[in-house]
Short mmCIF file of C-alpha atoms in Angstrom, two decimals:
data_model
loop_
_atom_site.label_atom_id
_atom_site.label_comp_id
_atom_site.label_asym_id
_atom_site.label_seq_id
_atom_site.Cartn_x
_atom_site.Cartn_y
_atom_site.Cartn_z
CA UNK S 1 39.43 -39.72 -78.23
CA UNK S 2 39.96 -42.68 -80.50
CA UNK S 3 38.56 -45.96 -79.25
CA UNK S 4 39.98 -48.21 -81.91
CA UNK S 5 43.63 -48.78 -82.58
CA UNK S 6 44.71 -50.38 -85.82
CA UNK S 7 47.79 -52.49 -86.14
CA UNK S 8 50.03 -52.20 -88.05
CA UNK S 9 50.06 -48.50 -88.88
CA UNK S 10 51.48 -49.29 -92.31
CA UNK S 11 51.68 -52.49 -94.34
CA UNK S 12 53.39 -53.04 -97.68
CA UNK S 13 52.88 -56.29 -99.61
CA UNK S 14 53.14 -57.68 -103.12
CA UNK S 15 50.15 -58.17 -105.36
CA UNK S 16 48.59 -61.58 -104.79
CA UNK S 17 49.60 -61.80 -101.15
CA UNK S 18 47.12 -61.65 -98.29
CA UNK S 19 46.90 -58.60 -96.04
CA UNK S 20 45.83 -58.78 -92.41
CA UNK S 21 44.98 -55.72 -90.35
CA UNK S 22 44.01 -55.74 -86.70
CA UNK S 23 41.88 -53.46 -84.61
CA UNK S 24 41.55 -53.27 -80.85
CA UNK S 25 38.98 -51.32 -78.88
CA UNK S 26 38.34 -50.51 -75.27
CA UNK S 27 34.63 -50.66 -74.40
CA UNK S 28 31.70 -52.96 -75.13
CA UNK S 29 30.28 -52.47 -78.59
CA UNK S 30 27.12 -53.05 -80.60
CA UNK S 31 28.80 -53.35 -83.99
CA UNK S 32 32.20 -53.00 -85.60
CA UNK S 33 32.61 -51.75 -89.14
CA UNK S 34 35.55 -51.60 -91.50
CA UNK S 35 36.02 -48.79 -93.99
CA UNK S 36 38.46 -48.09 -96.81
CA UNK S 37 39.66 -44.62 -97.75
CA UNK S 38 41.63 -43.74 -100.84
CA UNK S 39 43.88 -40.72 -100.47
CA UNK S 40 41.89 -37.51 -100.14
CA UNK S 41 38.56 -39.24 -100.68
CA UNK S 42 35.59 -40.24 -98.56
CA UNK S 43 35.23 -43.51 -96.69
CA UNK S 44 33.82 -46.58 -98.38
CA UNK S 45 31.89 -49.00 -96.18
CA UNK S 46 33.31 -52.52 -96.46
CA UNK S 47 31.63 -54.71 -93.90
CA UNK S 48 29.74 -54.63 -90.59
CA UNK S 49 30.01 -57.34 -87.96
CA UNK S 50 27.67 -57.42 -85.00
CA UNK S 51 28.85 -58.08 -81.47
CA UNK S 52 27.17 -61.51 -81.47
CA UNK S 53 28.94 -62.58 -84.67
CA UNK S 54 32.43 -64.08 -84.79
CA UNK S 55 33.23 -64.11 -88.49
CA UNK S 56 31.90 -62.60 -91.67
CA UNK S 57 32.87 -62.83 -95.33
CA UNK S 58 32.33 -60.53 -98.27
CA UNK S 59 34.11 -61.39 -101.50
CA UNK S 60 37.85 -61.28 -100.79
CA UNK S 61 37.27 -59.85 -97.32
CA UNK S 62 37.11 -61.83 -94.12
CA UNK S 63 36.43 -60.14 -90.80
CA UNK S 64 36.69 -61.75 -87.39
CA UNK S 65 35.57 -60.38 -84.05
CA UNK S 66 36.69 -61.52 -80.61
CA UNK S 67 34.68 -59.62 -78.02
CA UNK S 68 36.54 -61.28 -75.14
CA UNK S 69 39.78 -59.75 -76.40
CA UNK S 70 38.06 -56.62 -77.75
CA UNK S 71 39.71 -57.10 -81.10
CA UNK S 72 38.88 -57.58 -84.77
CA UNK S 73 40.86 -58.46 -87.84
CA UNK S 74 40.35 -57.72 -91.52
CA UNK S 75 41.88 -60.13 -94.01
CA UNK S 76 42.09 -59.22 -97.68
CA UNK S 77 42.96 -62.24 -99.79
CA UNK S 78 44.73 -62.19 -103.15
CA UNK S 79 45.45 -58.49 -102.88
CA UNK S 80 45.48 -56.17 -105.88
CA UNK S 81 47.18 -52.86 -106.50
CA UNK S 82 43.72 -51.26 -106.38
CA UNK S 83 43.43 -52.33 -102.72
CA UNK S 84 46.04 -49.70 -101.85
CA UNK S 85 44.28 -47.41 -99.36
CA UNK S 86 43.88 -46.64 -95.67
CA UNK S 87 41.68 -49.02 -93.72
CA UNK S 88 39.80 -47.99 -90.59
CA UNK S 89 37.80 -49.87 -88.05
CA UNK S 90 34.92 -48.06 -86.40
CA UNK S 91 33.00 -49.12 -83.34
CA UNK S 92 29.51 -48.34 -82.23
CA UNK S 93 29.60 -48.43 -78.44
CA UNK S 94 26.70 -49.78 -76.46
CA UNK S 95 26.26 -46.55 -74.54
CA UNK S 96 26.85 -44.03 -77.31
CA UNK S 97 23.82 -44.48 -79.48
CA UNK S 98 24.97 -44.61 -83.03
CA UNK S 99 28.16 -42.56 -82.84
CA UNK S 100 31.02 -44.30 -84.64
CA UNK S 101 34.47 -44.07 -83.10
CA UNK S 102 37.37 -44.60 -85.49
CA UNK S 103 40.92 -45.74 -85.05
CA UNK S 104 43.85 -44.08 -86.78
CA UNK S 105 43.91 -46.55 -89.62
CA UNK S 106 46.30 -48.87 -91.40
CA UNK S 107 47.90 -47.63 -94.60
CA UNK S 108 48.06 -50.60 -96.98
CA UNK S 109 50.29 -50.47 -100.03
CA UNK S 110 50.00 -53.27 -102.57
CA UNK S 111 52.92 -53.28 -104.95
CA UNK S 112 52.30 -54.57 -108.50
CA UNK D 1 23.72 -41.13 -107.93
CA UNK D 2 21.92 -42.21 -104.76
CA UNK D 3 24.85 -41.93 -102.37
CA UNK D 4 25.68 -39.23 -99.83
CA UNK D 5 26.49 -35.95 -101.56
CA UNK D 6 28.60 -33.14 -100.10
CA UNK D 7 29.14 -29.66 -101.44
CA UNK D 8 31.47 -28.03 -102.04
CA UNK D 9 34.26 -30.58 -102.45
CA UNK D 10 36.92 -28.00 -101.71
CA UNK D 11 36.79 -24.66 -99.92
CA UNK D 12 39.62 -22.19 -99.39
CA UNK D 13 38.81 -19.32 -97.08
CA UNK D 14 40.61 -16.58 -95.26
CA UNK D 15 40.93 -16.73 -91.50
CA UNK D 16 37.99 -15.04 -89.84
CA UNK D 17 35.51 -15.74 -92.62
CA UNK D 18 32.41 -17.88 -92.21
CA UNK D 19 31.90 -21.02 -94.27
CA UNK D 20 28.93 -23.33 -94.78
CA UNK D 21 28.94 -26.90 -96.05
CA UNK D 22 25.99 -28.91 -97.25
CA UNK D 23 25.26 -32.62 -97.02
CA UNK D 24 22.51 -34.50 -98.82
CA UNK D 25 22.09 -37.95 -97.26
CA UNK D 26 20.69 -41.11 -98.79
CA UNK D 27 16.99 -40.32 -99.01
CA UNK D 28 15.57 -43.07 -96.83
CA UNK D 29 18.20 -42.66 -94.07
CA UNK D 30 16.96 -41.09 -90.86
CA UNK D 31 20.35 -40.48 -89.23
CA UNK D 32 22.95 -38.00 -90.44
CA UNK D 33 26.42 -37.52 -88.98
CA UNK D 34 29.22 -35.00 -89.30
CA UNK D 35 32.85 -35.95 -88.77
CA UNK D 36 36.13 -34.10 -89.09
CA UNK D 37 39.33 -35.71 -90.29
CA UNK D 38 42.84 -34.29 -90.24
CA UNK D 39 45.78 -35.68 -92.18
CA UNK D 40 46.91 -39.08 -90.99
CA UNK D 41 44.12 -39.45 -88.47
CA UNK D 42 40.82 -41.27 -88.37
CA UNK D 43 37.57 -39.31 -88.54
CA UNK D 44 36.42 -37.66 -85.30
CA UNK D 45 32.76 -37.41 -84.47
CA UNK D 46 31.22 -33.92 -84.37
CA UNK D 47 27.45 -34.34 -84.21
CA UNK D 48 24.50 -36.39 -85.39
CA UNK D 49 20.84 -35.94 -86.19
CA UNK D 50 17.93 -38.31 -86.11
CA UNK D 51 15.48 -36.80 -88.56
CA UNK D 52 15.54 -33.07 -87.70
CA UNK D 53 16.60 -33.49 -84.06
CA UNK D 54 20.25 -32.97 -83.15
CA UNK D 55 20.77 -35.75 -80.61
CA UNK D 56 24.44 -35.59 -79.80
CA UNK D 57 27.26 -33.07 -80.04
CA UNK D 58 30.93 -33.67 -79.43
CA UNK D 59 32.91 -31.31 -77.26
CA UNK D 60 34.95 -30.77 -80.44
CA UNK D 61 31.99 -28.76 -81.71
CA UNK D 62 32.90 -25.35 -80.31
CA UNK D 63 30.45 -22.45 -80.24
CA UNK D 64 31.81 -21.35 -83.63
CA UNK D 65 30.31 -24.48 -85.17
CA UNK D 66 26.62 -24.98 -85.81
CA UNK D 67 24.79 -27.72 -87.65
CA UNK D 68 21.20 -27.90 -88.78
CA UNK D 69 18.93 -30.37 -90.46
CA UNK D 70 15.76 -28.28 -90.75
CA UNK D 71 13.45 -30.69 -92.55
CA UNK D 72 15.10 -33.94 -91.67
CA UNK D 73 16.65 -34.23 -95.12
CA UNK D 74 19.79 -32.24 -96.03
CA UNK D 75 22.06 -30.76 -93.39
CA UNK D 76 24.38 -27.77 -93.20
CA UNK D 77 27.48 -27.28 -91.09
CA UNK D 78 28.56 -23.69 -90.54
CA UNK D 79 31.87 -22.55 -89.11
CA UNK D 80 32.03 -18.95 -88.02
CA UNK D 81 35.23 -16.90 -87.69
CA UNK D 82 37.35 -19.68 -89.16
CA UNK D 83 40.79 -20.41 -87.70
CA UNK D 84 43.73 -22.19 -89.29
CA UNK D 85 43.13 -25.11 -86.96
CA UNK D 86 39.77 -25.65 -88.65
CA UNK D 87 41.56 -26.83 -91.80
CA UNK D 88 40.48 -30.44 -92.27
CA UNK D 89 38.27 -32.75 -94.27
CA UNK D 90 34.65 -32.53 -93.13
CA UNK D 91 32.79 -35.76 -93.73
CA UNK D 92 29.07 -36.41 -93.70
CA UNK D 93 27.51 -39.83 -93.34
CA UNK D 94 23.99 -41.20 -93.18
CA UNK D 95 22.43 -44.42 -91.96
CA UNK D 96 19.16 -46.10 -91.22
CA UNK D 97 18.91 -46.47 -87.45
CA UNK D 98 22.70 -46.48 -87.03
CA UNK D 99 23.54 -49.47 -89.20
CA UNK D 100 25.94 -49.35 -92.16
CA UNK D 101 26.81 -45.67 -92.17
CA UNK D 102 27.64 -44.46 -95.70
CA UNK D 103 29.96 -41.52 -96.16
CA UNK D 104 30.12 -38.75 -98.72
CA UNK D 105 33.30 -37.67 -100.47
CA UNK D 106 33.89 -34.93 -97.94
CA UNK D 107 34.56 -31.20 -98.08
CA UNK D 108 38.20 -30.25 -97.75
CA UNK D 109 38.54 -26.91 -95.95
CA UNK D 110 41.73 -24.89 -96.11
CA UNK D 111 41.93 -21.77 -93.95
CA UNK D 112 44.69 -19.40 -95.04
#
């Protein structure tokens, strides 16, 4: 079963705008990771945030984690058409070793 | 290319045939994972290895599925007596002690 749930399921924005995607999960976690997937391709690792971290930045990406609400958000600033992809959060639960559990993803479309 | 490599990229097989996929992880990674992804869904965990030991198997991994990692390096996933419901993208990932899992491009299986 999927632990993470992404919100929204689909997001369409104009180039240059910011995109925010949210992820909620159900159980305590060790880490939360965000991945990008272009259509029909493998997953590209974007960023990992540990359960004791609250915010992390990487280039145009900003990830926040609120363990009290069991939620995370991914912000992409100054979006580009090349950012068009599906975005997944994946959690590593405390009791599951290193198994990653994925949500169903947010399909982001950035219109030029 | 030092990333995770999967072969073949595409496989079309007739129902009832056996298929085998190969995954070559990043060389210094000790953990290797197999996931399955169907259209519009996030990846679902199948199994993972730490070195040559298979440490966890999902209940999704029926008795028609078997995975091996004989020398703790590459891994194979075999599906026997394929069914149409096995059609999916099969993804392999590797990591060092469960952090920052990197995925291959996947093998897309179509059972006709």
